[in-house]
Coordinates of C-alpha atoms and ligand atoms in Angstrom, one line a residue:
M1 CA -3.1 123.9 113.8
E2 CA -6.9 123.6 114.0
K3 CA -7.0 121.7 110.6
E4 CA -4.5 119.1 111.8
R5 CA -6.9 117.7 114.4
M6 CA -9.6 117.5 111.9
E7 CA -10.8 114.2 110.5
K8 CA -10.8 114.0 106.7
K9 CA -13.8 112.5 104.8
R10 CA -14.8 112.2 101.2
I11 CA -18.3 112.8 99.8
G12 CA -19.1 111.6 96.3
V13 CA -22.0 113.3 94.5
L14 CA -23.8 112.2 91.4
T15 CA -26.9 112.8 89.3
G16 CA -28.7 109.9 87.6
G17 CA -31.7 109.4 85.3
G18 CA -33.3 112.1 83.2
D19 CA -31.8 115.6 83.7
C20 CA -33.9 118.5 84.7
A21 CA -33.6 122.0 86.0
G22 CA -32.4 122.5 89.6
L23 CA -29.8 119.7 89.7
N24 CA -26.9 122.1 89.5
S25 CA -28.3 124.1 92.4
A26 CA -28.4 121.0 94.5
I27 CA -24.9 120.0 93.6
K28 CA -23.6 123.5 94.3
W29 CA -25.2 123.6 97.8
V30 CA -23.9 120.1 98.7
I31 CA -20.4 121.5 98.0
K32 CA -20.8 124.8 99.7
T33 CA -22.3 123.2 102.8
A34 CA -19.7 120.5 103.0
L35 CA -16.8 122.8 102.4
D36 CA -18.1 125.7 104.6
D37 CA -15.1 126.7 106.7
R38 CA -17.0 127.8 109.8
L39 CA -19.2 124.6 109.8
Q40 CA -16.1 122.4 109.3
R41 CA -14.6 123.8 112.4
T42 CA -17.7 123.1 114.5
R43 CA -18.0 119.6 113.0
K44 CA -14.3 118.8 113.3
V45 CA -14.5 117.1 110.0
Q46 CA -12.8 118.3 106.8
Y47 CA -14.8 117.2 103.8
E48 CA -13.7 116.8 100.3
V49 CA -16.4 116.6 97.6
I50 CA -15.8 114.4 94.5
G51 CA -18.0 115.0 91.5
I52 CA -19.0 111.7 89.9
R53 CA -19.9 112.1 86.2
D54 CA -22.6 110.4 84.2
G55 CA -24.7 108.9 87.1
W56 CA -23.9 105.4 88.3
K57 CA -21.8 104.9 85.1
G58 CA -19.2 107.1 86.9
L59 CA -18.9 104.4 89.6
V60 CA -19.0 101.5 87.1
Q61 CA -16.2 103.0 85.0
P62 CA -14.6 105.9 87.0
E63 CA -11.5 105.9 84.8
G64 CA -13.7 106.7 81.7
D65 CA -14.3 104.7 78.5
E66 CA -14.3 105.2 74.7
E67 CA -17.3 107.5 75.1
T68 CA -15.7 109.6 77.8
P69 CA -11.9 109.1 77.7
S70 CA -11.1 111.3 80.7
P71 CA -11.8 110.2 84.3
R72 CA -15.3 110.5 85.6
V73 CA -14.3 111.5 89.1
S74 CA -12.7 114.8 90.2
T75 CA -12.6 117.1 93.2
L76 CA -15.1 120.0 93.1
T77 CA -14.4 123.3 94.8
E78 CA -16.6 126.2 95.8
E79 CA -15.0 128.4 93.2
M80 CA -15.8 125.8 90.5
V81 CA -19.5 125.6 91.3
R82 CA -20.1 129.3 92.2
T83 CA -22.4 130.0 89.2
W84 CA -23.9 126.5 88.7
D85 CA -27.3 127.2 90.3
R86 CA -28.3 129.4 87.3
Y87 CA -27.9 126.7 84.7
G88 CA -30.2 123.9 83.6
G89 CA -29.3 120.3 83.1
T90 CA -26.6 118.7 85.2
N91 CA -23.0 119.8 84.9
L92 CA -22.0 116.4 86.2
G93 CA -23.7 114.6 83.3
T94 CA -26.2 111.8 83.8
S95 CA -27.1 108.3 82.5
R96 CA -29.7 105.7 83.0
T97 CA -27.0 103.1 84.0
N98 CA -28.4 100.5 86.3
P99 CA -25.6 98.7 88.2
Y100 CA -28.2 96.1 89.4
D101 CA -29.5 95.4 85.9
P102 CA -30.4 91.7 86.1
K103 CA -29.0 91.1 82.6
N104 CA -25.7 92.8 83.5
N105 CA -25.2 93.2 87.3
R106 CA -22.2 95.4 88.0
S107 CA -23.0 96.3 91.6
K108 CA -19.8 94.5 92.9
I109 CA -17.7 96.8 90.6
V110 CA -19.5 99.8 92.0
L111 CA -18.9 98.7 95.6
E112 CA -15.2 98.1 94.8
N113 CA -14.9 101.5 93.2
I114 CA -16.5 103.3 96.2
E115 CA -13.8 101.6 98.4
R116 CA -11.0 102.3 95.9
L117 CA -11.9 106.0 95.6
H118 CA -12.1 106.3 99.4
L119 CA -15.6 107.6 99.2
D120 CA -16.9 107.7 102.8
F121 CA -20.3 109.0 101.8
L122 CA -22.5 109.3 98.7
V123 CA -25.1 111.9 97.7
A124 CA -27.3 110.5 94.9
I125 CA -29.6 113.0 93.2
G126 CA -32.3 111.3 91.2
G127 CA -35.7 109.7 90.9
E128 CA -37.1 106.3 91.6
D129 CA -34.4 104.5 89.6
T130 CA -31.3 106.3 90.9
L131 CA -32.6 106.3 94.4
G132 CA -33.6 102.6 94.0
V133 CA -29.9 101.9 93.3
A134 CA -28.9 104.1 96.3
H135 CA -31.2 102.1 98.5
K136 CA -29.7 98.8 97.4
L137 CA -26.2 100.1 98.0
F138 CA -27.3 101.3 101.4
L139 CA -28.4 97.7 102.2
E140 CA -24.9 96.6 101.2
G141 CA -23.3 99.0 103.7
V142 CA -22.8 102.2 101.7
K143 CA -23.3 105.4 103.6
V144 CA -25.6 107.1 101.1
V145 CA -28.3 109.9 101.2
G146 CA -30.6 110.9 98.4
I147 CA -32.1 114.1 96.9
P148 CA -35.4 113.9 95.0
K149 CA -35.5 115.1 91.5
T150 CA -37.8 114.3 88.6
I151 CA -40.1 116.4 86.5
D152 CA -42.7 113.6 87.0
K153 CA -43.1 114.4 90.8
D154 CA -43.9 110.8 91.3
L155 CA -41.7 109.9 94.3
S156 CA -43.5 109.1 97.5
G157 CA -42.9 110.8 100.9
T158 CA -42.1 114.2 99.4
D159 CA -44.4 117.0 98.1
Y160 CA -41.7 118.2 95.8
T161 CA -39.1 116.8 93.4
L162 CA -36.5 119.1 91.7
G163 CA -37.3 120.1 88.2
F164 CA -41.1 119.9 88.4
E165 CA -41.9 123.6 88.8
T166 CA -39.6 124.6 85.9
A167 CA -41.3 122.0 83.7
V168 CA -44.7 123.3 84.6
N169 CA -43.5 126.8 83.7
V170 CA -42.4 125.5 80.3
I171 CA -45.8 123.9 79.7
T172 CA -47.5 127.2 80.7
E173 CA -45.3 129.4 78.5
E174 CA -45.6 127.1 75.4
I175 CA -49.4 126.9 75.8
D176 CA -49.5 130.7 76.0
R177 CA -47.8 130.7 72.6
L178 CA -50.1 128.0 71.2
R179 CA -53.2 130.0 72.1
T180 CA -52.5 132.8 69.7
T181 CA -52.0 130.6 66.7
A182 CA -54.8 128.2 67.8
G183 CA -57.2 131.1 68.1
S184 CA -56.3 132.6 64.8
H185 CA -57.2 129.4 63.0
R186 CA -60.0 128.1 65.2
R187 CA -58.0 125.0 65.8
I188 CA -57.8 122.4 68.5
F189 CA -54.3 121.8 69.9
M190 CA -53.4 118.5 71.5
V191 CA -50.4 119.1 73.8
E192 CA -48.6 116.0 75.1
T193 CA -46.6 116.3 78.3
M194 CA -44.1 113.9 79.9
G195 CA -44.7 112.3 83.3
R196 CA -44.6 108.6 82.6
H197 CA -47.3 106.9 84.8
A198 CA -48.1 110.1 86.8
G199 CA -50.4 112.9 85.8
W200 CA -48.9 115.7 87.9
L201 CA -47.2 117.5 85.0
A202 CA -50.2 117.4 82.8
L203 CA -52.6 118.3 85.6
E204 CA -50.7 121.2 87.1
G205 CA -49.4 122.3 83.7
G206 CA -53.0 122.2 82.5
E207 CA -54.3 124.1 85.5
S208 CA -51.6 126.7 85.2
S209 CA -52.3 127.3 81.5
G210 CA -56.1 127.0 81.7
A211 CA -56.4 124.0 79.4
Y212 CA -60.0 123.0 78.4
I213 CA -59.4 119.2 78.9
I214 CA -56.6 117.5 80.8
L215 CA -56.0 113.8 80.4
I216 CA -53.9 111.9 82.9
P217 CA -52.8 108.3 83.3
E218 CA -54.7 107.8 86.6
C219 CA -58.1 108.2 84.8
D220 CA -58.7 106.3 81.5
F221 CA -60.6 108.4 79.1
E222 CA -63.6 107.8 76.8
M223 CA -63.1 109.1 73.2
D224 CA -66.8 109.9 72.9
K225 CA -66.8 112.1 76.0
I226 CA -63.8 114.1 74.7
N227 CA -65.5 114.7 71.4
E228 CA -68.7 115.7 73.2
L229 CA -66.9 118.1 75.4
V230 CA -65.2 119.7 72.4
L231 CA -68.5 120.1 70.5
E232 CA -70.2 121.4 73.6
G233 CA -67.6 124.1 73.9
R234 CA -67.9 125.1 70.2
R235 CA -71.7 125.3 70.6
K236 CA -71.1 127.8 73.4
G237 CA -68.9 129.8 71.1
T238 CA -65.4 128.7 71.9
R239 CA -63.0 129.6 69.1
Y240 CA -60.2 127.2 69.8
D241 CA -59.3 124.5 72.4
I242 CA -56.2 123.5 74.2
I243 CA -56.2 119.8 75.3
I244 CA -53.4 118.4 77.4
A245 CA -52.6 114.7 77.6
A246 CA -49.9 113.1 79.7
E247 CA -47.8 110.7 77.8
G248 CA -49.2 107.8 79.9
A249 CA -52.9 108.8 79.4
K250 CA -54.9 106.1 77.6
P251 CA -58.4 105.4 76.3
S252 CA -60.2 102.9 78.5
G253 CA -59.6 99.4 77.5
Y254 CA -56.2 100.2 75.9
S255 CA -52.6 100.2 77.2
E256 CA -50.2 103.1 77.2
I257 CA -49.0 104.2 73.8
S258 CA -45.3 103.7 73.2
K259 CA -43.0 105.4 70.7
E260 CA -40.6 102.5 70.5
E261 CA -40.4 98.8 71.2
G262 CA -38.1 97.7 74.1
I263 CA -37.3 98.7 77.6
D264 CA -34.4 100.5 79.3
S265 CA -32.1 98.9 81.9
F266 CA -34.6 99.8 84.6
G267 CA -37.4 98.1 82.8
H268 CA -39.2 101.3 81.5
K269 CA -41.0 101.5 78.1
M270 CA -40.5 104.8 76.2
L271 CA -43.9 106.4 76.2
G272 CA -45.3 108.8 73.7
G273 CA -47.7 109.3 70.8
V274 CA -51.0 109.8 72.7
G275 CA -51.2 113.4 71.4
E276 CA -51.0 112.4 67.8
F277 CA -53.5 109.5 68.3
L278 CA -56.0 111.9 69.9
A279 CA -55.6 114.6 67.3
K280 CA -56.5 112.1 64.6
E281 CA -59.5 110.7 66.5
I282 CA -60.8 114.1 67.4
S283 CA -60.5 115.6 63.9
N284 CA -62.1 112.5 62.4
S285 CA -65.1 112.6 64.7
T286 CA -65.7 116.4 65.2
K287 CA -64.4 117.5 61.8
I288 CA -62.5 120.3 63.6
E289 CA -58.9 120.8 62.5
T290 CA -56.8 119.4 65.3
R291 CA -53.0 119.6 65.5
S292 CA -50.7 117.9 68.0
I293 CA -47.5 118.9 69.7
A294 CA -45.3 116.9 72.1
L295 CA -43.5 119.2 74.5
S296 CA -41.0 116.4 75.1
H297 CA -37.6 117.3 76.4
L298 CA -38.3 121.1 76.3
Q299 CA -39.9 120.4 79.7
R300 CA -36.6 119.3 81.1
G301 CA -34.5 122.0 79.4
G302 CA -33.5 125.6 80.2
A303 CA -32.6 127.5 83.2
P304 CA -34.3 126.6 86.5
C305 CA -37.1 128.8 87.8
A306 CA -36.5 130.6 91.1
Y307 CA -38.4 127.8 93.0
D308 CA -36.1 125.1 91.7
R309 CA -33.0 127.1 92.5
R310 CA -34.2 127.6 96.1
M311 CA -35.3 124.0 96.5
G312 CA -32.0 122.7 95.1
R313 CA -30.3 124.9 97.7
Y314 CA -32.4 123.6 100.6
F315 CA -32.1 119.9 99.5
G316 CA -28.4 120.2 99.0
I317 CA -27.9 121.7 102.5
A318 CA -30.2 119.1 104.1
A319 CA -28.3 116.2 102.4
V320 CA -25.0 117.3 104.0
D321 CA -26.9 117.7 107.3
L322 CA -27.9 114.1 107.1
I323 CA -24.2 113.1 106.4
V324 CA -23.1 115.2 109.4
K325 CA -25.7 113.5 111.6
E326 CA -24.7 110.1 110.2
D327 CA -28.3 109.5 109.2
F328 CA -27.9 107.3 106.1
G329 CA -30.3 105.5 103.9
K330 CA -32.5 108.6 103.9
M331 CA -33.8 111.0 101.2
V332 CA -34.3 114.6 102.0
S333 CA -37.9 115.6 101.4
Y334 CA -40.3 118.5 101.4
R335 CA -43.4 117.7 103.5
N336 CA -46.2 120.0 104.7
G337 CA -44.1 123.1 104.1
K338 CA -40.9 121.8 105.8
I339 CA -37.7 120.3 104.7
T340 CA -37.3 116.9 106.4
S341 CA -36.1 113.4 105.5
I342 CA -37.6 109.9 105.0
P343 CA -36.1 106.5 104.5
L344 CA -35.1 105.8 100.8
K345 CA -37.1 102.6 101.1
E346 CA -40.3 104.7 101.6
A347 CA -39.6 107.1 98.8
I348 CA -39.3 104.3 96.2
A349 CA -41.9 101.9 97.6
R350 CA -44.6 103.1 95.3
L351 CA -45.3 105.9 92.8
S352 CA -47.0 109.1 94.0
L353 CA -50.0 109.5 91.7
V354 CA -52.9 111.9 91.3
D355 CA -55.8 110.9 93.5
I356 CA -58.7 111.2 91.1
R357 CA -61.2 111.3 93.9
T358 CA -59.9 114.5 95.4
Q359 CA -57.6 116.1 92.9
Y360 CA -59.3 115.6 89.5
D361 CA -62.7 116.2 88.0
I362 CA -63.6 112.9 86.2
E363 CA -66.7 114.5 84.7
R364 CA -64.9 117.4 82.9
Y365 CA -61.5 115.7 82.6
N366 CA -60.0 118.7 84.3
G367 CA -58.7 120.0 87.6
R368 CA -61.1 119.9 90.6
R369 CA -63.8 122.5 90.9
T370 CA -64.3 122.3 94.7
I371 CA -61.3 122.6 97.0
L372 CA -62.8 123.1 100.4
G373 CA -65.9 120.9 99.7
F374 CA -69.5 121.8 100.2
Ligands
LIG401 O1 -38.7 110.5 84.2 C1 -38.5 111.7 83.6 C2 -38.9 111.6 82.1 O2 -38.7 112.9 81.5 C3 -40.3 111.0 81.8 O3 -41.3 112.0 82.0 C4 -40.1 110.5 80.4 O4 -41.0 109.5 80.2 C5 -38.7 110.0 80.4 O5 -38.0 110.7 81.4 C6 -38.0 110.3 79.1 O6 -36.8 109.7 79.2 P1 -35.6 110.0 78.1 O7 -35.0 111.3 78.3 O8 -34.6 108.9 78.4 O9 -36.3 109.9 76.7

């Protein structure tokens, strides 16, 4: 009886951009919150949640294509997602499809498909690119909300983005492993992290693992200074060194080092190679054997740490709260210890970068050595 009087609404949920740990937890909690029996009775709305596969590609070609012959949209139930929060990656799949790619604009198709699939609301889980598309769709009338995720932690208006803490744990664990081999051979190890134009992963990964030098995109480095720091350490008796460089870090006067020519459909270059570059420079100048390792996609892989499971849960619940409150065009965020929300426009307006005046030591190329000030 009760259910007959209930309004029926459909929520579509998708994950876009690079995968990371914590996405499955957010998806699970969107579903659990939307389908919660008790809450549905209070809201007088009966939600159905549709999983959209492969990011925005799922709304460009919901029926599938050669690559994915089966439909990219299907109903998700609580039973289906019960265990998802334990697993890494995204069980919905992801892509870097940009419906607003100026060379191939398919935004009209996306809008038509949203209509055709009767999606009343959308939850987009992603970083600046995915949420940039969400914002454009919002301006075209789509009732969309966002959840922040990226191991780069470079979205504005939030102190946390899903996947970051798991990636920092990976960096820390891998460096713990490198230490024993580096120490045995008296070597220098150059460890390259991801992060694109933001230094958060390298900085916080470096602080967690106690790296000797941390190089970030926000502070161009001088080769001579790195060599001097290494030699100074050796003079003091250091047996080995761990140096971290973010993929976007660069020597002053140079541009970022790219692995490949070309850009993706959001206009990004594929960065990488600074670790190898530095290893050669350091060993040539200091004559100390230097090896390099790029942690690459290991940082995005594996099961989410406890923090990402919890944050995925809170973000998923808060995203449904926004839908219930009809507060669209917003991204859930974590600010000053509280879950809150901010306009999508604000989240994507600029990148959140390390402030080298207050969060970095430009003399030592490392984390800061005063926190409360003098
Ligand atoms: O934005 C997340 C990120 O992992 C960046 O740190 C990195 O530069 C990029 O994605 C790598 O992308 P892909 O997985 O497409 O190589």
